[in-house]
Amino acid sequence: MKITIRRSFVQNIPHIPVLYREVVEAFETIKDGIIIDCTMGYAGHSSMILEANPNIKLIAIDQDQTAIDFSTKRLEPFKERVEIKKGRFSSVIKEILQEYDISEIKGVLADIGVSSLQLDQKDRGFSYESENLDMRMDKDAPLTAATVVNEYSSAELEKILLEYGELRNYKKIVSVIMANRPFHSAKELSDAVKPHMPKGKKIHPATLLMQAIRIEVNDELGELKSLLQSLADAKLPKAKIAIISFHSLEDRIVKQVFSSWTKSCICPPEAMRCVCSNDYALGKILTKKPLMAKEDELKENARSRSAKMRIFQMDI
Ligand SMILES: C[S@@+](CC[C@H](N)C(=O)[O-])C[C@H]1O[C@@H](n2cnc3c(N)ncnc32)[C@H](O)[C@@H]1O
């Protein structure tokens, strides 16, 4: 089916939503009930879903007050059908699952990671040119990038750089950080490590370091795992779950969790015969391979190049 999106939904806004045609298409068969947007951001996906699905209610979550303020105004035309909640989706989703009849929940979207505005606003500290060391999506959260960089032990920093940054020379980088800290800004930090970082053709050498620190500050992988666990525990009878990720670590988590959700038998491999009742499957994977941005989207939004969306249909 041909998807038509109003130009105002993707122009003159602080963040162009990625894979928006695919998101609208994924949810367009949902005629009523509740769709949860776990990462409302600047309400690009939220507003498109509300427009394409005139009888649904949307519950939208974000932990960033700037995004909440912007999107509260942006979603004003749909306000009778929208509920906005501030907080980390790992905990807000648990409240929603308790508050609502789970058979009403027909769709869940998460477009994880940072928004373009968070990246572009230098005072948020996400850019390697920032004059501070912050990187919190929620400005009230206790852990900042300054604490990670200036107070974590070298073993803790090595673990983060290896696991979240996948940096091969993580030990060298950590030794440079330890020898030069305290750092007061992302710019100071990236200048200090730059000579030791792998030289990518397209990305700034400090990008992987910044990414690793950001994932730690916002517990991004923990948030994703917890969200998926809550959805599995809730056993939503007919919900469609769509997760967009930008990082191979996140995509791997989504792929593995979705695959585990298709398994009907959970007996250990050494079991001679099935004793588990063989009815544990939650539904089916709708995307054998992740959906990625096509040529036309890549032209209008370069940041969509690493976005991958996987979709699971719960059917219990
Ligand atoms: C990539 S942007 C989403 C953009 C959005 N889909 C749109 O169309 O404008 C991610 C947003 O999710 C928020 N976010 C990321 N992780 C979160 C979490 N664990 N809990 C709540 N909000 C989160 C960020 O603050 C950011 O505003």
mmCIF file of C-alpha atoms and ligand atoms in Angstrom:
data_model
loop_
_atom_site.group_PDB
_atom_site.id
_atom_site.type_symbol
_atom_site.label_atom_id
_atom_site.label_comp_id
_atom_site.label_asym_id
_atom_site.label_seq_id
_atom_site.Cartn_x
_atom_site.Cartn_y
_atom_site.Cartn_z
ATOM 1 C CA MET A 1 0.000 0.000 0.000
ATOM 2 C CA LYS A 2 1.210 3.536 -0.827
ATOM 3 C CA ILE A 3 1.940 5.589 2.283
ATOM 4 C CA THR A 4 1.380 9.337 2.071
ATOM 5 C CA ILE A 5 3.014 11.453 4.751
ATOM 6 C CA ARG A 6 2.395 15.183 5.145
ATOM 7 C CA ARG A 7 5.588 17.169 4.397
ATOM 8 C CA SER A 8 5.145 19.157 7.631
ATOM 9 C CA PHE A 9 5.785 15.910 9.530
ATOM 10 C CA VAL A 10 9.336 15.694 8.203
ATOM 11 C CA GLN A 11 10.275 19.327 7.541
ATOM 12 C CA ASN A 12 11.234 22.200 9.865
ATOM 13 C CA ILE A 13 11.388 19.971 12.932
ATOM 14 C CA PRO A 14 14.429 19.369 15.156
ATOM 15 C CA HIS A 15 14.569 15.636 14.375
ATOM 16 C CA ILE A 16 13.586 13.872 11.151
ATOM 17 C CA PRO A 17 12.104 10.507 12.158
ATOM 18 C CA VAL A 18 13.868 7.517 10.607
ATOM 19 C CA LEU A 19 12.120 4.750 8.670
ATOM 20 C CA TYR A 20 8.879 6.701 9.026
ATOM 21 C CA ARG A 21 7.152 5.102 6.048
ATOM 22 C CA GLU A 22 7.991 1.656 7.410
ATOM 23 C CA VAL A 23 6.767 2.619 10.900
ATOM 24 C CA VAL A 24 3.417 3.900 9.583
ATOM 25 C CA GLU A 25 3.078 0.789 7.430
ATOM 26 C CA ALA A 26 3.863 -1.488 10.382
ATOM 27 C CA PHE A 27 1.068 -0.040 12.510
ATOM 28 C CA GLU A 28 -1.518 0.881 9.873
ATOM 29 C CA THR A 29 -3.516 -2.328 10.333
ATOM 30 C CA ILE A 30 -4.221 -1.393 13.965
ATOM 31 C CA LYS A 31 -7.724 0.020 13.990
ATOM 32 C CA ASP A 32 -8.331 0.672 17.690
ATOM 33 C CA GLY A 33 -6.814 0.239 21.145
ATOM 34 C CA ILE A 34 -3.519 1.650 22.412
ATOM 35 C CA ILE A 35 -0.158 2.152 20.720
ATOM 36 C CA ILE A 36 2.793 3.003 22.972
ATOM 37 C CA ASP A 37 5.635 5.129 21.589
ATOM 38 C CA CYS A 38 8.431 4.475 24.106
ATOM 39 C CA THR A 39 10.704 7.142 22.586
ATOM 40 C CA MET A 40 8.474 10.065 21.628
ATOM 41 C CA GLY A 41 11.356 12.507 21.033
ATOM 42 C CA TYR A 42 10.049 15.254 18.734
ATOM 43 C CA ALA A 43 6.852 13.290 18.041
ATOM 44 C CA GLY A 44 7.596 12.579 14.375
ATOM 45 C CA HIS A 45 6.543 8.936 14.571
ATOM 46 C CA SER A 46 3.860 9.724 17.176
ATOM 47 C CA SER A 47 2.126 12.320 15.002
ATOM 48 C CA MET A 48 2.262 10.113 11.907
ATOM 49 C CA ILE A 49 0.790 7.153 13.793
ATOM 50 C CA LEU A 50 -1.978 9.337 15.250
ATOM 51 C CA GLU A 51 -2.853 10.666 11.828
ATOM 52 C CA ALA A 52 -2.773 7.283 10.084
ATOM 53 C CA ASN A 53 -4.734 5.529 12.852
ATOM 54 C CA PRO A 54 -7.631 7.882 13.726
ATOM 55 C CA ASN A 55 -9.227 5.577 16.308
ATOM 56 C CA ILE A 56 -6.244 4.634 18.424
ATOM 57 C CA LYS A 57 -5.016 6.189 21.660
ATOM 58 C CA LEU A 58 -1.284 6.878 21.850
ATOM 59 C CA ILE A 59 0.766 6.763 25.041
ATOM 60 C CA ALA A 60 4.089 8.509 24.450
ATOM 61 C CA ILE A 61 7.128 8.301 26.736
ATOM 62 C CA ASP A 62 10.346 10.310 26.885
ATOM 63 C CA GLN A 63 12.834 11.060 29.642
ATOM 64 C CA ASP A 64 13.969 14.385 28.167
ATOM 65 C CA GLN A 65 11.995 17.431 29.368
ATOM 66 C CA THR A 66 12.956 19.419 26.230
ATOM 67 C CA ALA A 67 11.383 16.720 24.052
ATOM 68 C CA ILE A 68 8.299 16.586 26.301
ATOM 69 C CA ASP A 69 7.791 20.377 26.086
ATOM 70 C CA PHE A 70 8.224 20.443 22.299
ATOM 71 C CA SER A 71 6.013 17.422 21.636
ATOM 72 C CA THR A 72 3.251 18.445 24.035
ATOM 73 C CA LYS A 73 2.719 21.438 21.715
ATOM 74 C CA ARG A 74 3.243 19.430 18.556
ATOM 75 C CA LEU A 75 0.654 16.830 19.542
ATOM 76 C CA GLU A 76 -1.905 19.460 20.617
ATOM 77 C CA PRO A 77 -4.151 18.731 17.569
ATOM 78 C CA PHE A 78 -4.409 15.112 18.760
ATOM 79 C CA LYS A 79 -4.634 15.865 22.485
ATOM 80 C CA GLU A 80 -7.897 13.948 23.065
ATOM 81 C CA ARG A 81 -6.096 10.753 22.041
ATOM 82 C CA VAL A 82 -2.649 11.288 23.563
ATOM 83 C CA GLU A 83 -1.150 10.695 26.970
ATOM 84 C CA ILE A 84 2.447 11.820 27.506
ATOM 85 C CA LYS A 85 4.544 10.311 30.293
ATOM 86 C CA LYS A 86 7.988 11.453 31.434
ATOM 87 C CA GLY A 87 10.533 8.890 32.600
ATOM 88 C CA ARG A 88 12.731 6.027 31.496
ATOM 89 C CA PHE A 89 10.732 3.584 29.415
ATOM 90 C CA SER A 90 11.993 0.628 31.479
ATOM 91 C CA SER A 91 9.962 1.846 34.454
ATOM 92 C CA VAL A 92 7.119 3.738 32.719
ATOM 93 C CA ILE A 93 6.214 0.647 30.660
ATOM 94 C CA LYS A 94 5.713 -1.336 33.894
ATOM 95 C CA GLU A 95 3.284 1.301 35.181
ATOM 96 C CA ILE A 96 1.370 1.300 31.876
ATOM 97 C CA LEU A 97 1.126 -2.499 31.850
ATOM 98 C CA GLN A 98 -0.402 -2.374 35.337
ATOM 99 C CA GLU A 99 -2.681 0.553 34.617
ATOM 100 C CA TYR A 100 -4.264 -0.668 31.355
ATOM 101 C CA ASP A 101 -6.005 -3.821 30.211
ATOM 102 C CA ILE A 102 -3.198 -5.543 28.274
ATOM 103 C CA SER A 103 -5.587 -6.731 25.576
ATOM 104 C CA GLU A 104 -6.003 -3.036 24.661
ATOM 105 C CA ILE A 105 -2.296 -2.644 23.849
ATOM 106 C CA LYS A 106 -1.944 -3.296 20.127
ATOM 107 C CA GLY A 107 1.393 -1.722 19.286
ATOM 108 C CA VAL A 108 4.701 -0.773 20.893
ATOM 109 C CA LEU A 109 7.362 1.311 19.150
ATOM 110 C CA ALA A 110 10.862 2.117 20.398
ATOM 111 C CA ASP A 111 13.256 4.213 18.304
ATOM 112 C CA ILE A 112 16.151 3.993 20.692
ATOM 113 C CA GLY A 113 19.190 6.202 21.024
ATOM 114 C CA VAL A 114 19.590 9.956 20.982
ATOM 115 C CA SER A 115 17.699 12.492 18.900
ATOM 116 C CA SER A 116 19.314 14.847 16.395
ATOM 117 C CA LEU A 117 18.520 17.770 18.669
ATOM 118 C CA GLN A 118 20.230 16.135 21.638
ATOM 119 C CA LEU A 119 23.285 15.524 19.444
ATOM 120 C CA ASP A 120 23.275 19.000 17.930
ATOM 121 C CA GLN A 121 22.726 21.042 21.111
ATOM 122 C CA LYS A 122 26.289 21.525 22.298
ATOM 123 C CA ASP A 123 25.233 22.222 25.902
ATOM 124 C CA ARG A 124 23.841 18.672 26.218
ATOM 125 C CA GLY A 125 27.396 17.356 25.988
ATOM 126 C CA PHE A 126 26.741 14.596 23.395
ATOM 127 C CA SER A 127 29.040 16.117 20.763
ATOM 128 C CA TYR A 128 32.817 15.778 20.856
ATOM 129 C CA GLU A 129 32.882 19.588 20.488
ATOM 130 C CA SER A 130 30.780 20.201 23.612
ATOM 131 C CA GLU A 131 32.040 22.544 26.282
ATOM 132 C CA ASN A 132 30.774 20.286 29.072
ATOM 133 C CA LEU A 133 30.755 16.573 29.909
ATOM 134 C CA ASP A 134 27.143 15.655 30.482
ATOM 135 C CA MET A 135 25.362 13.348 27.954
ATOM 136 C CA ARG A 136 22.296 12.749 30.117
ATOM 137 C CA MET A 137 19.051 12.360 28.154
ATOM 138 C CA ASP A 138 17.288 13.212 31.424
ATOM 139 C CA LYS A 139 18.930 16.297 32.927
ATOM 140 C CA ASP A 140 17.779 15.191 36.403
ATOM 141 C CA ALA A 141 19.443 11.766 36.224
ATOM 142 C CA PRO A 142 22.291 11.336 38.732
ATOM 143 C CA LEU A 143 25.044 9.907 36.477
ATOM 144 C CA THR A 144 26.866 12.301 34.116
ATOM 145 C CA ALA A 145 29.645 11.717 31.605
ATOM 146 C CA ALA A 146 31.956 13.720 33.902
ATOM 147 C CA THR A 147 31.464 11.130 36.664
ATOM 148 C CA VAL A 148 32.147 8.248 34.270
ATOM 149 C CA VAL A 149 35.267 9.833 32.758
ATOM 150 C CA ASN A 150 36.740 11.360 35.912
ATOM 151 C CA GLU A 151 35.727 8.881 38.622
ATOM 152 C CA TYR A 152 35.402 5.374 37.144
ATOM 153 C CA SER A 153 38.347 3.000 37.719
ATOM 154 C CA SER A 154 40.545 2.101 34.751
ATOM 155 C CA ALA A 155 39.042 -1.433 34.763
ATOM 156 C CA GLU A 156 35.503 0.010 34.548
ATOM 157 C CA LEU A 157 36.497 2.374 31.730
ATOM 158 C CA GLU A 158 38.222 -0.432 29.818
ATOM 159 C CA LYS A 159 35.071 -2.559 30.040
ATOM 160 C CA ILE A 160 32.898 0.273 28.689
ATOM 161 C CA LEU A 161 35.252 1.162 25.833
ATOM 162 C CA LEU A 162 35.605 -2.462 24.802
ATOM 163 C CA GLU A 163 31.956 -3.491 25.144
ATOM 164 C CA TYR A 164 30.092 -0.329 24.118
ATOM 165 C CA GLY A 165 32.663 1.346 21.863
ATOM 166 C CA GLU A 166 34.151 -1.880 20.454
ATOM 167 C CA LEU A 167 37.485 -0.044 20.453
ATOM 168 C CA ARG A 168 40.411 -2.327 19.775
ATOM 169 C CA ASN A 169 43.010 -0.093 21.489
ATOM 170 C CA TYR A 170 40.807 0.511 24.531
ATOM 171 C CA LYS A 171 43.688 -0.001 26.963
ATOM 172 C CA LYS A 172 45.756 2.777 25.361
ATOM 173 C CA ILE A 173 42.790 5.183 25.346
ATOM 174 C CA VAL A 174 42.025 4.478 29.001
ATOM 175 C CA SER A 175 45.677 5.056 29.951
ATOM 176 C CA VAL A 176 45.506 8.469 28.202
ATOM 177 C CA ILE A 177 42.284 9.301 30.080
ATOM 178 C CA MET A 178 43.753 8.231 33.439
ATOM 179 C CA ALA A 179 46.939 10.275 32.861
ATOM 180 C CA ASN A 180 45.105 13.464 31.853
ATOM 181 C CA ARG A 181 41.941 13.561 33.941
ATOM 182 C CA PRO A 182 40.037 15.436 35.291
ATOM 183 C CA PHE A 183 38.404 16.561 32.045
ATOM 184 C CA HIS A 184 35.906 19.414 32.061
ATOM 185 C CA SER A 185 34.497 19.142 28.548
ATOM 186 C CA ALA A 186 33.915 16.626 25.776
ATOM 187 C CA LYS A 187 36.139 18.810 23.605
ATOM 188 C CA GLU A 188 39.080 18.522 26.050
ATOM 189 C CA LEU A 189 38.548 14.762 26.192
ATOM 190 C CA SER A 190 38.311 14.238 22.441
ATOM 191 C CA ASP A 191 41.379 16.440 21.812
ATOM 192 C CA ALA A 192 43.389 14.352 24.298
ATOM 193 C CA VAL A 193 42.448 10.972 22.799
ATOM 194 C CA LYS A 194 42.280 12.002 19.132
ATOM 195 C CA PRO A 195 45.897 11.096 18.260
ATOM 196 C CA HIS A 196 45.312 7.552 19.583
ATOM 197 C CA MET A 197 41.929 6.824 18.022
ATOM 198 C CA PRO A 198 41.464 4.768 14.843
ATOM 199 C CA LYS A 199 41.207 7.115 11.865
ATOM 200 C CA GLY A 200 37.817 6.542 10.230
ATOM 201 C CA LYS A 201 37.174 8.106 6.840
ATOM 202 C CA LYS A 202 33.643 9.235 7.610
ATOM 203 C CA ILE A 203 33.429 9.679 11.372
ATOM 204 C CA HIS A 204 35.369 11.815 13.847
ATOM 205 C CA PRO A 205 37.989 9.675 15.645
ATOM 206 C CA ALA A 206 36.382 10.319 19.058
ATOM 207 C CA THR A 207 32.902 9.196 17.974
ATOM 208 C CA LEU A 208 33.198 5.622 19.283
ATOM 209 C CA LEU A 209 34.516 6.848 22.634
ATOM 210 C CA MET A 210 31.645 9.319 22.962
ATOM 211 C CA GLN A 211 29.174 6.592 22.030
ATOM 212 C CA ALA A 212 30.557 4.223 24.674
ATOM 213 C CA ILE A 213 30.302 6.867 27.420
ATOM 214 C CA ARG A 214 26.778 7.829 26.312
ATOM 215 C CA ILE A 215 25.576 4.212 26.440
ATOM 216 C CA GLU A 216 26.915 3.921 29.994
ATOM 217 C CA VAL A 217 25.489 7.268 31.200
ATOM 218 C CA ASN A 218 21.990 6.431 29.953
ATOM 219 C CA ASP A 219 22.195 2.657 30.570
ATOM 220 C CA GLU A 220 20.962 2.231 27.006
ATOM 221 C CA LEU A 221 21.435 -1.534 26.706
ATOM 222 C CA GLY A 222 19.942 -2.147 30.161
ATOM 223 C CA GLU A 223 16.914 -0.037 29.206
ATOM 224 C CA LEU A 224 16.353 -2.023 26.009
ATOM 225 C CA LYS A 225 16.711 -5.427 27.723
ATOM 226 C CA SER A 226 14.364 -4.382 30.514
ATOM 227 C CA LEU A 227 11.725 -3.092 28.053
ATOM 228 C CA LEU A 228 11.776 -6.353 26.076
ATOM 229 C CA GLN A 229 11.608 -8.410 29.280
ATOM 230 C CA SER A 230 8.569 -6.458 30.522
ATOM 231 C CA LEU A 231 6.791 -6.974 27.194
ATOM 232 C CA ALA A 232 7.526 -10.709 27.282
ATOM 233 C CA ASP A 233 6.418 -11.054 30.901
ATOM 234 C CA ALA A 234 3.179 -9.200 30.162
ATOM 235 C CA LYS A 235 2.323 -11.603 27.301
ATOM 236 C CA LEU A 236 0.402 -8.963 25.380
ATOM 237 C CA PRO A 237 -2.110 -11.052 23.456
ATOM 238 C CA LYS A 238 -1.993 -9.303 20.061
ATOM 239 C CA ALA A 239 0.600 -6.510 20.144
ATOM 240 C CA LYS A 240 2.968 -5.640 17.344
ATOM 241 C CA ILE A 241 6.405 -4.687 18.684
ATOM 242 C CA ALA A 242 8.689 -2.572 16.457
ATOM 243 C CA ILE A 243 12.195 -1.687 17.621
ATOM 244 C CA ILE A 244 14.529 0.650 15.735
ATOM 245 C CA SER A 245 18.181 0.551 16.741
ATOM 246 C CA PHE A 246 21.303 2.335 15.531
ATOM 247 C CA HIS A 247 24.032 0.216 17.015
ATOM 248 C CA SER A 248 25.029 -3.384 16.299
ATOM 249 C CA LEU A 249 24.955 -4.225 20.012
ATOM 250 C CA GLU A 250 21.339 -3.097 20.287
ATOM 251 C CA ASP A 251 20.305 -4.806 17.070
ATOM 252 C CA ARG A 252 21.905 -8.048 18.293
ATOM 253 C CA ILE A 253 19.878 -7.865 21.524
ATOM 254 C CA VAL A 254 16.611 -7.308 19.611
ATOM 255 C CA LYS A 255 17.391 -10.114 17.149
ATOM 256 C CA GLN A 256 18.238 -12.620 19.895
ATOM 257 C CA VAL A 257 15.293 -11.709 22.117
ATOM 258 C CA PHE A 258 12.786 -11.873 19.225
ATOM 259 C CA SER A 259 14.215 -15.245 18.221
ATOM 260 C CA SER A 260 13.852 -16.547 21.798
ATOM 261 C CA TRP A 261 10.208 -15.394 21.763
ATOM 262 C CA THR A 262 9.447 -17.775 18.876
ATOM 263 C CA LYS A 263 10.586 -20.865 20.809
ATOM 264 C CA SER A 264 7.728 -22.989 21.967
ATOM 265 C CA CYS A 265 9.821 -25.482 23.954
ATOM 266 C CA ILE A 266 12.157 -24.198 26.670
ATOM 267 C CA CYS A 267 13.490 -27.582 27.835
ATOM 268 C CA PRO A 268 17.300 -27.768 28.209
ATOM 269 C CA PRO A 269 19.013 -29.154 25.061
ATOM 270 C CA GLU A 270 20.044 -32.316 26.926
ATOM 271 C CA ALA A 271 16.413 -33.214 27.822
ATOM 272 C CA MET A 272 15.379 -36.579 26.332
ATOM 273 C CA ARG A 273 11.801 -35.422 25.756
ATOM 274 C CA CYS A 274 9.805 -32.248 26.179
ATOM 275 C CA VAL A 275 8.494 -31.677 29.700
ATOM 276 C CA CYS A 276 7.842 -27.933 29.548
ATOM 277 C CA SER A 277 4.321 -28.027 28.059
ATOM 278 C CA ASN A 278 5.685 -26.715 24.760
ATOM 279 C CA ASP A 279 3.549 -23.575 24.660
ATOM 280 C CA TYR A 280 6.019 -20.806 25.400
ATOM 281 C CA ALA A 281 6.074 -19.132 21.966
ATOM 282 C CA LEU A 282 4.830 -15.540 22.085
ATOM 283 C CA GLY A 283 4.260 -15.095 18.359
ATOM 284 C CA LYS A 284 6.235 -14.631 15.168
ATOM 285 C CA ILE A 285 8.975 -12.438 13.694
ATOM 286 C CA LEU A 286 7.641 -10.295 10.826
ATOM 287 C CA THR A 287 11.028 -9.100 9.582
ATOM 288 C CA LYS A 288 13.376 -11.923 8.642
ATOM 289 C CA LYS A 289 15.987 -9.263 7.936
ATOM 290 C CA PRO A 290 15.860 -5.829 9.598
ATOM 291 C CA LEU A 291 14.216 -3.032 7.608
ATOM 292 C CA MET A 292 16.663 -0.300 6.596
ATOM 293 C CA ALA A 293 16.403 3.141 4.983
ATOM 294 C CA LYS A 294 15.990 3.142 1.206
ATOM 295 C CA GLU A 295 17.763 5.434 -1.255
ATOM 296 C CA ASP A 296 15.173 8.265 -1.052
ATOM 297 C CA GLU A 297 15.318 8.377 2.751
ATOM 298 C CA LEU A 298 19.121 8.252 2.800
ATOM 299 C CA LYS A 299 19.114 11.322 0.550
ATOM 300 C CA GLU A 300 16.895 13.373 2.858
ATOM 301 C CA ASN A 301 18.311 12.129 6.168
ATOM 302 C CA ALA A 302 21.900 10.861 6.329
ATOM 303 C CA ARG A 303 21.416 9.790 9.960
ATOM 304 C CA SER A 304 19.033 7.066 8.833
ATOM 305 C CA ARG A 305 21.903 5.049 7.332
ATOM 306 C CA SER A 306 22.522 2.929 10.440
ATOM 307 C CA ALA A 307 18.882 2.531 11.516
ATOM 308 C CA LYS A 308 17.508 -1.013 11.592
ATOM 309 C CA MET A 309 13.938 -1.945 12.458
ATOM 310 C CA ARG A 310 12.796 -5.388 13.554
ATOM 311 C CA ILE A 311 9.125 -6.230 14.105
ATOM 312 C CA PHE A 312 7.525 -8.982 16.176
ATOM 313 C CA GLN A 313 3.840 -9.923 16.172
ATOM 314 C CA MET A 314 2.675 -11.232 19.530
ATOM 315 C CA ASP A 315 -0.037 -13.854 19.115
ATOM 316 C CA ILE A 316 -0.962 -15.565 22.341
HETATM 317 C C1 LIG B 1 15.864 8.711 18.359
HETATM 318 S S1 LIG B 1 14.919 9.774 19.367
HETATM 319 C C2 LIG B 1 13.257 9.394 18.946
HETATM 320 C C3 LIG B 1 12.704 10.310 17.912
HETATM 321 C C4 LIG B 1 11.230 10.111 17.660
HETATM 322 N N1 LIG B 1 10.917 8.775 17.195
HETATM 323 C C5 LIG B 1 10.689 11.144 16.676
HETATM 324 O O1 LIG B 1 10.059 10.753 15.689
HETATM 325 O O2 LIG B 1 10.892 12.339 16.912
HETATM 326 C C6 LIG B 1 15.027 8.985 20.895
HETATM 327 C C7 LIG B 1 14.261 9.686 22.007
HETATM 328 O O3 LIG B 1 14.021 8.720 23.000
HETATM 329 C C8 LIG B 1 14.380 9.211 24.252
HETATM 330 N N2 LIG B 1 14.865 8.054 24.993
HETATM 331 C C9 LIG B 1 15.932 7.276 24.708
HETATM 332 N N3 LIG B 1 16.057 6.298 25.618
HETATM 333 C C10 LIG B 1 15.020 6.458 26.489
HETATM 334 C C11 LIG B 1 14.599 5.740 27.644
HETATM 335 N N4 LIG B 1 15.272 4.682 28.089
HETATM 336 N N5 LIG B 1 13.487 6.161 28.286
HETATM 337 C C12 LIG B 1 12.787 7.241 27.842
HETATM 338 N N6 LIG B 1 13.154 7.980 26.760
HETATM 339 C C13 LIG B 1 14.251 7.580 26.086
HETATM 340 C C14 LIG B 1 15.422 10.267 24.014
HETATM 341 O O4 LIG B 1 15.376 11.230 25.039
HETATM 342 C C15 LIG B 1 15.009 10.826 22.663
HETATM 343 O O5 LIG B 1 14.176 11.950 22.796
#
